[in-house]
Tab-separated table of C-alpha atoms in Angstrom:
chain	number	residue	atom	x	y	z
A	1	MET	CA	21.040	-69.704	2.895
A	2	PRO	CA	23.587	-67.750	5.372
A	3	LEU	CA	24.501	-69.830	8.541
A	4	ALA	CA	23.051	-66.541	10.492
A	5	LEU	CA	19.640	-67.605	9.342
A	6	TYR	CA	20.300	-71.058	11.437
A	7	ALA	CA	21.427	-68.906	14.450
A	8	LEU	CA	18.083	-67.442	14.336
A	9	ALA	CA	16.512	-70.799	13.947
A	10	ALA	CA	18.329	-71.774	16.984
A	11	GLY	CA	16.972	-69.008	19.098
A	12	ALA	CA	13.525	-69.709	17.454
A	13	PHE	CA	13.888	-73.528	18.652
A	14	GLY	CA	14.444	-72.367	22.370
A	15	ILE	CA	11.311	-70.156	22.294
A	16	GLY	CA	9.049	-72.534	20.841
A	17	VAL	CA	10.080	-75.286	23.610
A	18	THR	CA	9.453	-72.880	26.485
A	19	GLU	CA	6.231	-72.070	24.916
A	20	PHE	CA	4.634	-75.342	24.070
A	21	VAL	CA	6.213	-77.491	26.800
A	22	ILE	CA	4.122	-76.516	29.695
A	23	MET	CA	1.159	-78.160	27.916
A	24	GLY	CA	2.588	-81.462	28.895
A	25	LEU	CA	3.679	-80.604	32.569
A	26	LEU	CA	0.373	-79.080	33.589
A	27	ILE	CA	-0.312	-82.095	36.273
A	28	ASP	CA	3.291	-82.257	37.261
A	29	VAL	CA	3.340	-78.377	37.915
A	30	SER	CA	-0.257	-78.315	39.775
A	31	THR	CA	0.925	-81.167	41.922
A	32	ASP	CA	4.156	-79.811	42.992
A	33	LEU	CA	3.083	-76.264	43.595
A	34	GLY	CA	-0.261	-77.091	45.151
A	35	VAL	CA	-2.586	-75.610	42.741
A	36	SER	CA	-5.370	-76.877	40.427
A	37	ILE	CA	-4.912	-77.649	36.960
A	38	SER	CA	-7.116	-74.773	35.611
A	39	ALA	CA	-4.570	-72.377	37.431
A	40	ALA	CA	-1.532	-74.072	36.058
A	41	GLY	CA	-3.224	-73.631	32.575
A	42	GLN	CA	-3.085	-69.847	33.241
A	43	LEU	CA	0.503	-70.232	32.907
A	44	ILE	CA	-0.305	-70.497	29.047
A	45	SER	CA	-2.574	-67.689	29.187
A	46	GLY	CA	0.031	-65.423	31.333
A	47	TYR	CA	2.721	-66.218	28.451
A	48	ALA	CA	0.506	-65.268	25.721
A	49	LEU	CA	-0.324	-61.905	27.306
A	50	GLY	CA	3.418	-61.392	27.896
A	51	VAL	CA	4.073	-61.584	24.123
A	52	VAL	CA	1.262	-59.357	23.578
A	53	ILE	CA	2.469	-56.682	26.018
A	54	GLY	CA	6.290	-57.348	25.689
A	55	ALA	CA	6.666	-57.186	21.790
A	56	PRO	CA	5.680	-53.641	21.421
A	57	LEU	CA	7.170	-52.211	24.444
A	58	LEU	CA	10.692	-53.883	24.097
A	59	THR	CA	10.732	-53.298	20.211
A	60	ILE	CA	10.253	-49.575	20.877
A	61	ALA	CA	12.832	-49.528	23.932
A	62	THR	CA	15.364	-50.965	21.581
A	63	GLY	CA	14.333	-49.618	18.359
A	64	ARG	CA	17.811	-47.466	17.923
A	65	TRP	CA	19.920	-50.609	18.944
A	66	PRO	CA	22.038	-52.452	16.625
A	67	ARG	CA	19.756	-55.245	15.838
A	68	LYS	CA	22.248	-58.095	16.531
A	69	THR	CA	22.612	-56.120	20.103
A	70	VAL	CA	18.718	-56.503	20.254
A	71	LEU	CA	19.024	-60.243	19.497
A	72	LEU	CA	21.601	-61.119	22.050
A	73	VAL	CA	19.713	-58.891	24.868
A	74	LEU	CA	16.438	-60.857	23.998
A	75	MET	CA	18.142	-64.376	24.296
A	76	ALA	CA	19.647	-62.743	27.562
A	77	ILE	CA	16.223	-62.397	28.965
A	78	PHE	CA	14.864	-65.610	27.584
A	79	THR	CA	17.634	-67.574	29.395
A	80	ILE	CA	16.995	-65.626	32.831
A	81	GLY	CA	13.480	-66.237	32.634
A	82	ASN	CA	13.863	-69.947	32.125
A	83	LEU	CA	16.473	-69.982	34.920
A	84	ALA	CA	14.051	-68.054	37.213
A	85	CYS	CA	11.252	-70.609	36.102
A	86	ALA	CA	13.573	-73.756	37.243
A	87	LEU	CA	14.064	-72.213	40.568
A	88	ALA	CA	10.464	-70.665	41.144
A	89	PRO	CA	9.598	-71.528	44.631
A	90	ASP	CA	5.783	-70.741	44.218
A	91	TYR	CA	3.232	-70.564	41.719
A	92	TRP	CA	3.278	-66.523	41.455
A	93	THR	CA	6.761	-66.518	41.000
A	94	LEU	CA	6.808	-69.232	38.194
A	95	MET	CA	3.968	-66.911	36.335
A	96	GLY	CA	6.190	-63.919	36.582
A	97	ALA	CA	8.943	-65.945	35.269
A	98	ARG	CA	6.747	-67.334	32.523
A	99	VAL	CA	5.774	-63.377	31.547
A	100	LEU	CA	9.254	-62.327	31.837
A	101	THR	CA	10.469	-65.007	29.308
A	102	ALA	CA	7.469	-63.963	26.951
A	103	PHE	CA	8.404	-60.527	26.786
A	104	ALA	CA	11.451	-61.919	24.682
A	105	HIS	CA	9.257	-63.784	22.187
A	106	GLY	CA	7.292	-61.314	20.305
A	107	THR	CA	10.399	-59.128	19.825
A	108	PHE	CA	12.882	-61.858	18.964
A	109	PHE	CA	10.747	-63.008	16.174
A	110	GLY	CA	9.842	-59.376	14.978
A	111	VAL	CA	13.295	-58.292	14.767
A	112	GLY	CA	14.400	-61.398	13.576
A	113	SER	CA	12.188	-61.576	10.580
A	114	VAL	CA	13.688	-57.976	9.637
A	115	VAL	CA	17.400	-59.543	10.133
A	116	ALA	CA	16.540	-62.407	8.332
A	117	THR	CA	15.144	-60.620	5.214
A	118	GLY	CA	18.391	-58.380	5.076
A	119	LEU	CA	20.563	-61.471	4.854
A	120	VAL	CA	19.344	-62.676	1.769
A	121	ALA	CA	18.378	-61.472	-1.922
A	122	PRO	CA	14.809	-59.869	-2.473
A	123	ASN	CA	13.422	-62.998	-4.128
A	124	LYS	CA	14.333	-64.985	-1.104
A	125	LYS	CA	13.178	-62.881	1.678
A	126	ALA	CA	10.077	-64.932	2.742
A	127	SER	CA	12.151	-68.089	2.615
A	128	ALA	CA	14.427	-66.692	5.065
A	129	ILE	CA	11.473	-65.875	7.320
A	130	ALA	CA	10.475	-69.607	6.839
A	131	LEU	CA	13.807	-71.158	7.641
A	132	MET	CA	13.817	-68.725	10.862
A	133	PHE	CA	10.493	-70.597	11.780
A	134	THR	CA	11.611	-73.915	10.981
A	135	GLY	CA	13.448	-73.704	14.539
A	136	LEU	CA	9.630	-73.343	16.069
A	137	THR	CA	8.256	-76.160	14.022
A	138	ILE	CA	11.051	-78.168	14.998
A	139	ALA	CA	10.712	-77.426	18.593
A	140	ASN	CA	7.103	-78.819	18.435
A	141	ILE	CA	8.270	-82.241	16.786
A	142	LEU	CA	11.365	-82.842	18.825
A	143	GLY	CA	11.715	-80.399	21.388
A	144	VAL	CA	8.367	-80.461	23.151
A	145	PRO	CA	8.035	-84.197	23.332
A	146	PHE	CA	11.464	-84.336	24.825
A	147	GLY	CA	11.077	-81.653	27.163
A	148	THR	CA	7.573	-83.415	28.418
A	149	TRP	CA	9.454	-86.706	28.705
A	150	LEU	CA	12.201	-85.078	30.785
A	151	GLY	CA	9.679	-83.232	33.102
A	152	GLN	CA	7.603	-86.092	33.903
A	153	ALA	CA	10.908	-88.256	34.491
A	154	LEU	CA	13.157	-85.964	36.428
A	155	GLY	CA	10.305	-83.537	37.513
A	156	TRP	CA	9.135	-80.239	35.651
A	157	ARG	CA	11.956	-78.219	36.744
A	158	ALA	CA	14.564	-80.488	34.899
A	159	THR	CA	12.897	-79.248	31.549
A	160	PHE	CA	13.412	-75.586	32.160
A	161	TRP	CA	16.924	-76.142	33.316
A	162	ALA	CA	17.240	-78.058	30.061
A	163	VAL	CA	15.831	-74.968	28.178
A	164	THR	CA	18.344	-72.507	29.996
A	165	LEU	CA	21.219	-74.416	28.638
A	166	VAL	CA	19.430	-74.240	25.127
A	167	GLY	CA	19.130	-70.436	25.668
A	168	LEU	CA	22.948	-70.244	26.466
A	169	ALA	CA	23.952	-72.131	23.303
A	170	ALA	CA	21.633	-69.834	21.274
A	171	PHE	CA	23.250	-66.918	22.410
A	172	ALA	CA	26.563	-68.129	21.850
A	173	ILE	CA	25.548	-68.988	18.104
A	174	ILE	CA	24.027	-65.751	17.447
A	175	LEU	CA	27.114	-63.924	18.925
A	176	LEU	CA	29.071	-65.968	16.476
A	177	LEU	CA	27.333	-66.160	13.506
A	178	VAL	CA	24.736	-63.038	13.060
A	179	PRO	CA	26.890	-60.391	11.142
A	180	ARG	CA	26.704	-57.016	12.924
A	181	GLY	CA	27.051	-54.842	9.750
A	182	GLN	CA	23.804	-56.166	8.262
A	183	ALA	CA	21.730	-55.855	11.288
A	184	GLU	CA	21.503	-52.070	11.614
A	185	PRO	CA	18.276	-50.797	12.529
A	186	GLU	CA	16.566	-48.247	10.110
A	187	LYS	CA	17.027	-44.498	10.806
A	188	SER	CA	13.450	-43.235	11.934
A	189	LYS	CA	11.527	-41.635	14.605
A	190	LEU	CA	9.114	-43.219	16.723
A	191	SER	CA	6.593	-40.820	15.907
A	192	ALA	CA	7.141	-42.086	12.066
A	193	ASP	CA	6.997	-45.750	13.400
A	194	LEU	CA	4.075	-45.219	15.245
A	195	ALA	CA	2.532	-43.622	11.871
A	196	VAL	CA	3.133	-46.768	10.019
A	197	LEU	CA	1.174	-48.897	12.242
A	198	ALA	CA	-1.765	-46.521	11.635
A	199	ARG	CA	-1.642	-47.256	7.961
A	200	ALA	CA	-4.889	-49.318	6.798
A	201	PRO	CA	-2.938	-51.974	5.022
A	202	VAL	CA	-0.782	-52.498	8.102
A	203	LEU	CA	-4.067	-52.604	10.687
A	204	LEU	CA	-5.716	-54.684	8.092
A	205	GLY	CA	-2.582	-57.207	8.023
A	206	PHE	CA	-2.731	-57.568	11.742
A	207	ALA	CA	-6.505	-58.298	11.563
A	208	THR	CA	-5.808	-60.884	9.178
A	209	THR	CA	-3.233	-62.580	11.178
A	210	VAL	CA	-5.508	-62.560	14.220
A	211	LEU	CA	-8.586	-64.314	12.351
A	212	GLY	CA	-6.472	-66.714	10.380
A	213	TYR	CA	-4.326	-67.945	13.435
A	214	ALA	CA	-7.557	-67.974	15.469
A	215	GLY	CA	-9.097	-70.576	13.366
A	216	VAL	CA	-5.919	-72.759	13.840
A	217	PHE	CA	-6.003	-72.735	17.579
A	218	ALA	CA	-9.814	-73.048	18.044
A	219	VAL	CA	-9.086	-76.691	16.722
A	220	PHE	CA	-5.383	-77.404	17.992
A	221	THR	CA	-6.403	-76.371	21.538
A	222	TYR	CA	-8.876	-79.285	21.551
A	223	ILE	CA	-7.045	-81.823	19.489
A	224	ALA	CA	-6.671	-84.514	22.095
A	225	PRO	CA	-10.338	-84.413	23.058
A	226	LEU	CA	-11.319	-84.338	19.260
A	227	LEU	CA	-9.035	-87.410	18.401
A	228	THR	CA	-10.178	-89.365	21.626
A	229	GLU	CA	-14.175	-88.612	21.989
A	230	ILE	CA	-14.708	-88.386	18.509
A	231	THR	CA	-12.546	-90.294	16.063
A	232	GLY	CA	-12.144	-92.941	19.033
A	233	PHE	CA	-8.322	-92.939	19.751
A	234	GLY	CA	-6.838	-93.836	22.951
A	235	GLU	CA	-5.102	-91.145	24.776
A	236	ALA	CA	-1.672	-92.975	24.363
A	237	ALA	CA	-2.216	-92.423	20.453
A	238	VAL	CA	-2.420	-88.695	20.874
A	239	SER	CA	1.533	-87.795	21.282
A	240	PRO	CA	2.341	-89.901	18.083
A	241	ILE	CA	-0.352	-88.210	16.190
A	242	LEU	CA	1.026	-84.974	17.009
A	243	LEU	CA	4.284	-85.812	15.201
A	244	VAL	CA	2.277	-85.858	12.082
A	245	PHE	CA	1.086	-82.186	12.975
A	246	GLY	CA	4.720	-81.692	13.326
A	247	GLY	CA	5.884	-82.896	9.964
A	248	GLY	CA	2.841	-80.820	8.641
A	249	LEU	CA	4.105	-77.524	10.439
A	250	ILE	CA	7.809	-78.008	8.543
A	251	ALA	CA	6.327	-78.869	5.326
A	252	GLY	CA	3.665	-76.224	5.397
A	253	ASN	CA	6.371	-73.421	6.646
A	254	LEU	CA	8.691	-74.289	3.806
A	255	ILE	CA	5.995	-74.421	1.313
A	256	GLY	CA	4.845	-71.040	2.402
A	257	GLY	CA	7.857	-69.446	2.289
A	258	LYS	CA	8.857	-70.497	-1.336
A	259	THR	CA	5.454	-69.528	-2.628
A	260	ALA	CA	5.401	-65.877	-1.087
A	261	ASP	CA	8.893	-65.408	-2.432
A	262	ARG	CA	7.546	-65.921	-5.954
A	263	TRP	CA	3.815	-64.636	-5.684
A	264	LEU	CA	3.194	-62.882	-2.329
A	265	VAL	CA	-0.172	-62.007	-2.308
A	266	PRO	CA	-1.589	-65.152	-3.910
A	267	SER	CA	0.147	-66.925	-1.108
A	268	VAL	CA	-1.701	-65.016	1.514
A	269	LEU	CA	-4.890	-65.504	-0.167
A	270	GLY	CA	-4.296	-69.000	-0.990
A	271	SER	CA	-3.046	-70.235	2.266
A	272	LEU	CA	-6.210	-68.767	4.051
A	273	VAL	CA	-8.436	-70.624	1.688
A	274	VAL	CA	-6.686	-73.849	2.156
A	275	LEU	CA	-6.626	-73.160	5.689
A	276	ALA	CA	-10.547	-72.803	5.657
A	277	LEU	CA	-11.084	-75.741	3.239
A	278	VAL	CA	-9.151	-78.012	5.774
A	279	LEU	CA	-10.930	-76.805	8.957
A	280	ALA	CA	-14.084	-77.095	7.194
A	281	THR	CA	-13.900	-80.535	5.747
A	282	MET	CA	-11.814	-82.045	9.132
A	283	THR	CA	-15.569	-82.038	10.540
A	284	LEU	CA	-16.391	-85.225	8.475
A	285	ALA	CA	-12.518	-86.485	8.614
A	286	LEU	CA	-12.641	-86.845	12.282
A	287	HIS	CA	-15.066	-89.717	11.966
A	288	SER	CA	-12.496	-91.948	10.435
A	289	GLN	CA	-9.187	-92.735	12.167
A	290	VAL	CA	-7.085	-92.894	8.748
A	291	THR	CA	-8.417	-89.686	7.632
A	292	ALA	CA	-8.288	-88.127	11.050
A	293	VAL	CA	-4.551	-88.526	11.219
A	294	LEU	CA	-4.090	-87.611	7.525
A	295	TYR	CA	-6.030	-84.133	8.376
A	296	VAL	CA	-4.072	-83.658	11.390
A	297	GLY	CA	-1.020	-83.440	9.308
A	298	LEU	CA	-2.879	-81.272	6.593
A	299	LEU	CA	-3.858	-78.778	9.770
A	300	GLY	CA	-0.377	-78.377	10.401
A	301	ALA	CA	0.799	-77.671	6.920
A	302	ALA	CA	-2.338	-75.388	6.417
A	303	ALA	CA	-1.471	-73.454	9.603
A	304	PHE	CA	2.031	-72.660	8.953
A	305	ALA	CA	1.778	-72.389	5.229
A	306	THR	CA	0.106	-69.036	6.519
A	307	VAL	CA	3.299	-67.811	8.690
A	308	ALA	CA	5.850	-66.543	6.135
A	309	PRO	CA	3.163	-64.876	3.831
A	310	LEU	CA	1.524	-63.344	6.542
A	311	GLN	CA	4.685	-61.749	8.183
A	312	MET	CA	6.454	-60.594	4.868
A	313	TRP	CA	2.804	-59.190	3.762
A	314	VAL	CA	3.077	-56.805	6.983
A	315	LEU	CA	6.664	-56.035	6.446
A	316	GLU	CA	5.997	-54.987	2.864
A	317	LYS	CA	3.035	-52.838	4.028
A	318	ALA	CA	5.236	-51.265	6.596
A	319	GLU	CA	8.421	-50.458	4.389
A	320	GLY	CA	10.245	-47.275	4.784
A	321	ALA	CA	10.092	-47.078	8.623
A	322	GLY	CA	8.827	-48.943	11.625
A	323	GLN	CA	9.624	-52.451	10.136
A	324	SER	CA	10.647	-54.120	13.392
A	325	LEU	CA	7.815	-52.608	15.212
A	326	ALA	CA	5.124	-53.714	12.773
A	327	SER	CA	6.972	-57.389	12.604
A	328	SER	CA	6.834	-57.601	16.434
A	329	PHE	CA	3.111	-56.332	16.496
A	330	ASN	CA	2.364	-59.225	13.785
A	331	ILE	CA	4.044	-61.678	15.853
A	332	ALA	CA	1.848	-60.361	18.958
A	333	ALA	CA	-1.201	-60.689	16.534
A	334	PHE	CA	-0.522	-64.278	16.183
A	335	ASN	CA	-0.544	-65.064	19.912
A	336	LEU	CA	-3.753	-62.824	20.014
A	337	GLY	CA	-5.123	-65.144	17.429
A	338	ASN	CA	-3.986	-68.334	19.549
A	339	ALA	CA	-5.784	-66.885	22.761
A	340	ALA	CA	-9.051	-65.714	20.955
A	341	GLY	CA	-9.113	-69.155	18.887
A	342	ALA	CA	-8.730	-71.332	22.177
A	343	TRP	CA	-11.663	-68.911	24.031
A	344	LEU	CA	-13.876	-69.367	20.922
A	345	GLY	CA	-13.339	-73.204	20.588
A	346	GLY	CA	-14.186	-73.520	24.374
A	347	ALA	CA	-17.368	-71.280	23.972
A	348	VAL	CA	-18.674	-73.388	21.273
A	349	ILE	CA	-17.840	-76.387	23.494
A	350	ALA	CA	-19.398	-75.235	26.467
A	351	HIS	CA	-22.066	-73.010	25.154
A	352	GLY	CA	-22.802	-73.763	21.609
A	353	PRO	CA	-23.360	-76.767	19.394
A	354	GLY	CA	-20.665	-78.867	21.160
A	355	LEU	CA	-16.964	-80.165	20.501
A	356	GLY	CA	-18.149	-81.953	17.240
A	357	ALA	CA	-18.826	-78.511	15.859
A	358	VAL	CA	-15.510	-76.734	16.476
A	359	THR	CA	-13.826	-77.399	13.282
A	360	TRP	CA	-16.520	-76.043	11.064
A	361	VAL	CA	-16.849	-72.978	13.291
A	362	ALA	CA	-13.245	-72.580	13.199
A	363	ALA	CA	-13.230	-72.540	9.443
A	364	LEU	CA	-15.309	-69.242	9.545
A	365	LEU	CA	-12.512	-67.541	10.982
A	366	PRO	CA	-9.901	-67.957	7.996
A	367	LEU	CA	-12.722	-66.955	5.691
A	368	SER	CA	-13.348	-63.760	7.781
A	369	ALA	CA	-9.491	-63.218	7.345
A	370	LEU	CA	-9.682	-63.630	3.432
A	371	GLY	CA	-12.509	-60.833	3.423
A	372	VAL	CA	-9.834	-58.620	5.364
A	373	ALA	CA	-7.076	-59.401	3.038
A	374	ALA	CA	-9.196	-58.733	-0.025
A	375	LEU	CA	-10.517	-55.256	1.775
A	376	ALA	CA	-6.641	-54.539	2.579
A	377	LEU	CA	-5.991	-55.024	-1.312
A	378	ARG	CA	-8.683	-53.213	-2.665
A	379	LEU	CA	-7.740	-50.088	-0.228
A	380	ASP	CA	-4.126	-50.703	-1.996
A	381	ARG	CA	-5.493	-50.192	-5.508
A	382	ASN	CA	-7.992	-47.144	-4.683
A	383	PRO	CA	-6.471	-45.308	-1.825
A	384	ALA	CA	-8.974	-42.946	-0.101
A	385	PRO	CA	-8.756	-39.323	-1.117
A	386	GLY	CA	-6.480	-37.416	0.889
A	387	ALA	CA	-4.483	-40.346	2.339
A	388	ARG	CA	-0.834	-39.618	2.851
A	389	ARG	CA	1.433	-40.971	-0.126
A	390	THR	CA	5.074	-41.065	-0.283
A	391	GLY	CA	7.624	-41.566	-2.864
A	392	ILE	CA	8.262	-40.574	-6.644
A	393	ARG	CA	5.098	-42.098	-8.145
A	394	PRO	CA	2.880	-39.620	-6.187
A	395	LEU	CA	4.920	-36.654	-7.430
A	396	VAL	CA	4.584	-37.746	-10.863
A	397	THR	CA	0.733	-38.234	-10.427
A	398	ILE	CA	0.332	-34.721	-8.935
A	399	LEU	CA	2.487	-33.103	-11.797
A	400	GLU	CA	0.435	-35.076	-14.415
A	401	LYS	CA	-2.827	-33.548	-12.981
A	402	LEU	CA	-1.488	-30.101	-13.200
A	403	ARG	CA	-3.084	-28.378	-16.061
A	404	PRO	CA	-2.726	-24.949	-17.669
A	405	HIS	CA	-5.072	-22.667	-16.075
A	406	LYS	CA	-4.840	-20.535	-19.236
A	407	GLU	CA	-2.159	-19.788	-21.866
A	408	GLN	CA	-0.861	-16.930	-23.849
A	409	GLU	CA	-0.241	-17.067	-27.505
A	410	ASN	CA	2.990	-15.107	-27.304
A	411	GLY	CA	4.363	-18.038	-25.185
A	412	LEU	CA	4.620	-16.133	-21.978
A	413	SER	CA	2.289	-18.135	-19.878
A	414	THR	CA	1.035	-17.077	-16.622
A	415	SER	CA	0.846	-21.048	-15.957
A	416	TRP	CA	3.100	-24.043	-16.196
A	417	ARG	CA	1.985	-27.075	-18.504
A	418	ILE	CA	2.969	-30.568	-17.605
A	419	GLY	CA	0.802	-33.586	-18.624
A	420	PRO	CA	1.109	-36.862	-20.575
A	421	GLU	CA	0.209	-34.500	-23.451
A	422	GLY	CA	2.290	-31.478	-22.807
A	423	SER	CA	5.538	-31.192	-24.451
A	424	ARG	CA	6.509	-27.551	-22.868
A	425	ALA	CA	6.673	-25.995	-19.408
A	426	PHE	CA	6.475	-22.263	-18.790
A	427	ILE	CA	7.152	-21.596	-15.145
A	428	ARG	CA	6.687	-18.584	-13.351
A	429	ARG	CA	8.288	-18.060	-9.686
A	430	ARG	CA	4.756	-18.386	-8.169
A	431	HIS	CA	4.231	-21.739	-9.406
A	432	LEU	CA	7.910	-22.955	-8.472
A	433	ARG	CA	6.825	-22.254	-4.781
A	434	ARG	CA	3.665	-23.992	-5.105
A	435	LEU	CA	5.602	-27.049	-6.283
A	436	GLY	CA	8.127	-26.682	-3.339
A	437	THR	CA	5.385	-26.610	-0.993
A	438	ALA	CA	3.627	-29.801	-2.524
A	439	VAL	CA	6.960	-31.630	-2.474
A	440	ARG	CA	7.751	-30.642	1.229
A	441	ARG	CA	4.175	-31.726	2.043
A	442	LEU	CA	4.869	-35.236	0.593
A	443	GLY	CA	7.992	-35.655	2.468
């Protein structure tokens, strides 16, 4: 794999640490800034909101820039945002700095996915995306535990100082390793890019991402109480068990990338089925400590096995124009799924069947995503009448459907004959104009 992919992974590592490390520092932040733990927890929601809003806005604003320049600007925003977090004198300044940092998140992974696929052969595109996301998985295994330890030992600001240094290092690595010539944006108008987002398969791809990842975070958000209250682990055991989850993330990420390179659609459908099965059977597995640990690892693997296939699927549906924008929207869809899943899990605990039912309720979400994906595939095979078509294939289809209105025996036809069974074409000026109009409409 090209070294530039590892540069993208370095940026993903820093972003992953920033996103998740705050979860382990909520008590420290709330004590230092004089706010409640629930208010400190809103720093997580604020970040997710920043990703959802910032991804499309920054992608549109930088759409005509060279992609390497975009990546460097995003890492600069990321670094400045973390520096502002480290220096924040009060809660609302910290919230604003978190939102600013989040603006870089969605666009980095969106544009980074497009750059990654342009660095490799067509049969390795999903693996390239997976390699970039490996930085995010390593952040969960190594970066977040270390950042949590550092913040608890030296104060939460020390963690953000450290992440600022990671941002500077990632900026330098991207500057050195990502080639400029292979990272040029596609030549397209904003109207064409937005038209891509309106395609039914693209919209259904976003919906599949939201539903699939909502199932993951409906459980993962409450993994600590699930392990302590249902399985019976002590609180000190939760962090080591989460290392197993991180190992599953890496394995699932790489497996998802490899399978999507060879069988994209089966990978999308299969990963959602596996995720639903893991979530459903986890309800029983949590009642044994051994199987609970095993299933935490399986949850990580099943969760990230969906990432590269879903991202590659949306990129494929958006092929031709607006790939960066569609890719960034799909990253926002992942984060929207995170927020929706956390809300649903909380609702099940507070108002529904209770904590023990979270896993099987969560399993319904990837099953719903599977239904949406199946609908998208059906629309692909049977497009609606009048739907816009592009490319050579639709032109051939139109030409094949043109049949002679009438023929004259002397060969001077008033129509033209083209079809699978036709071997001659008699074209008059009027019909040439019709053909030209049809071709222009396709364009």
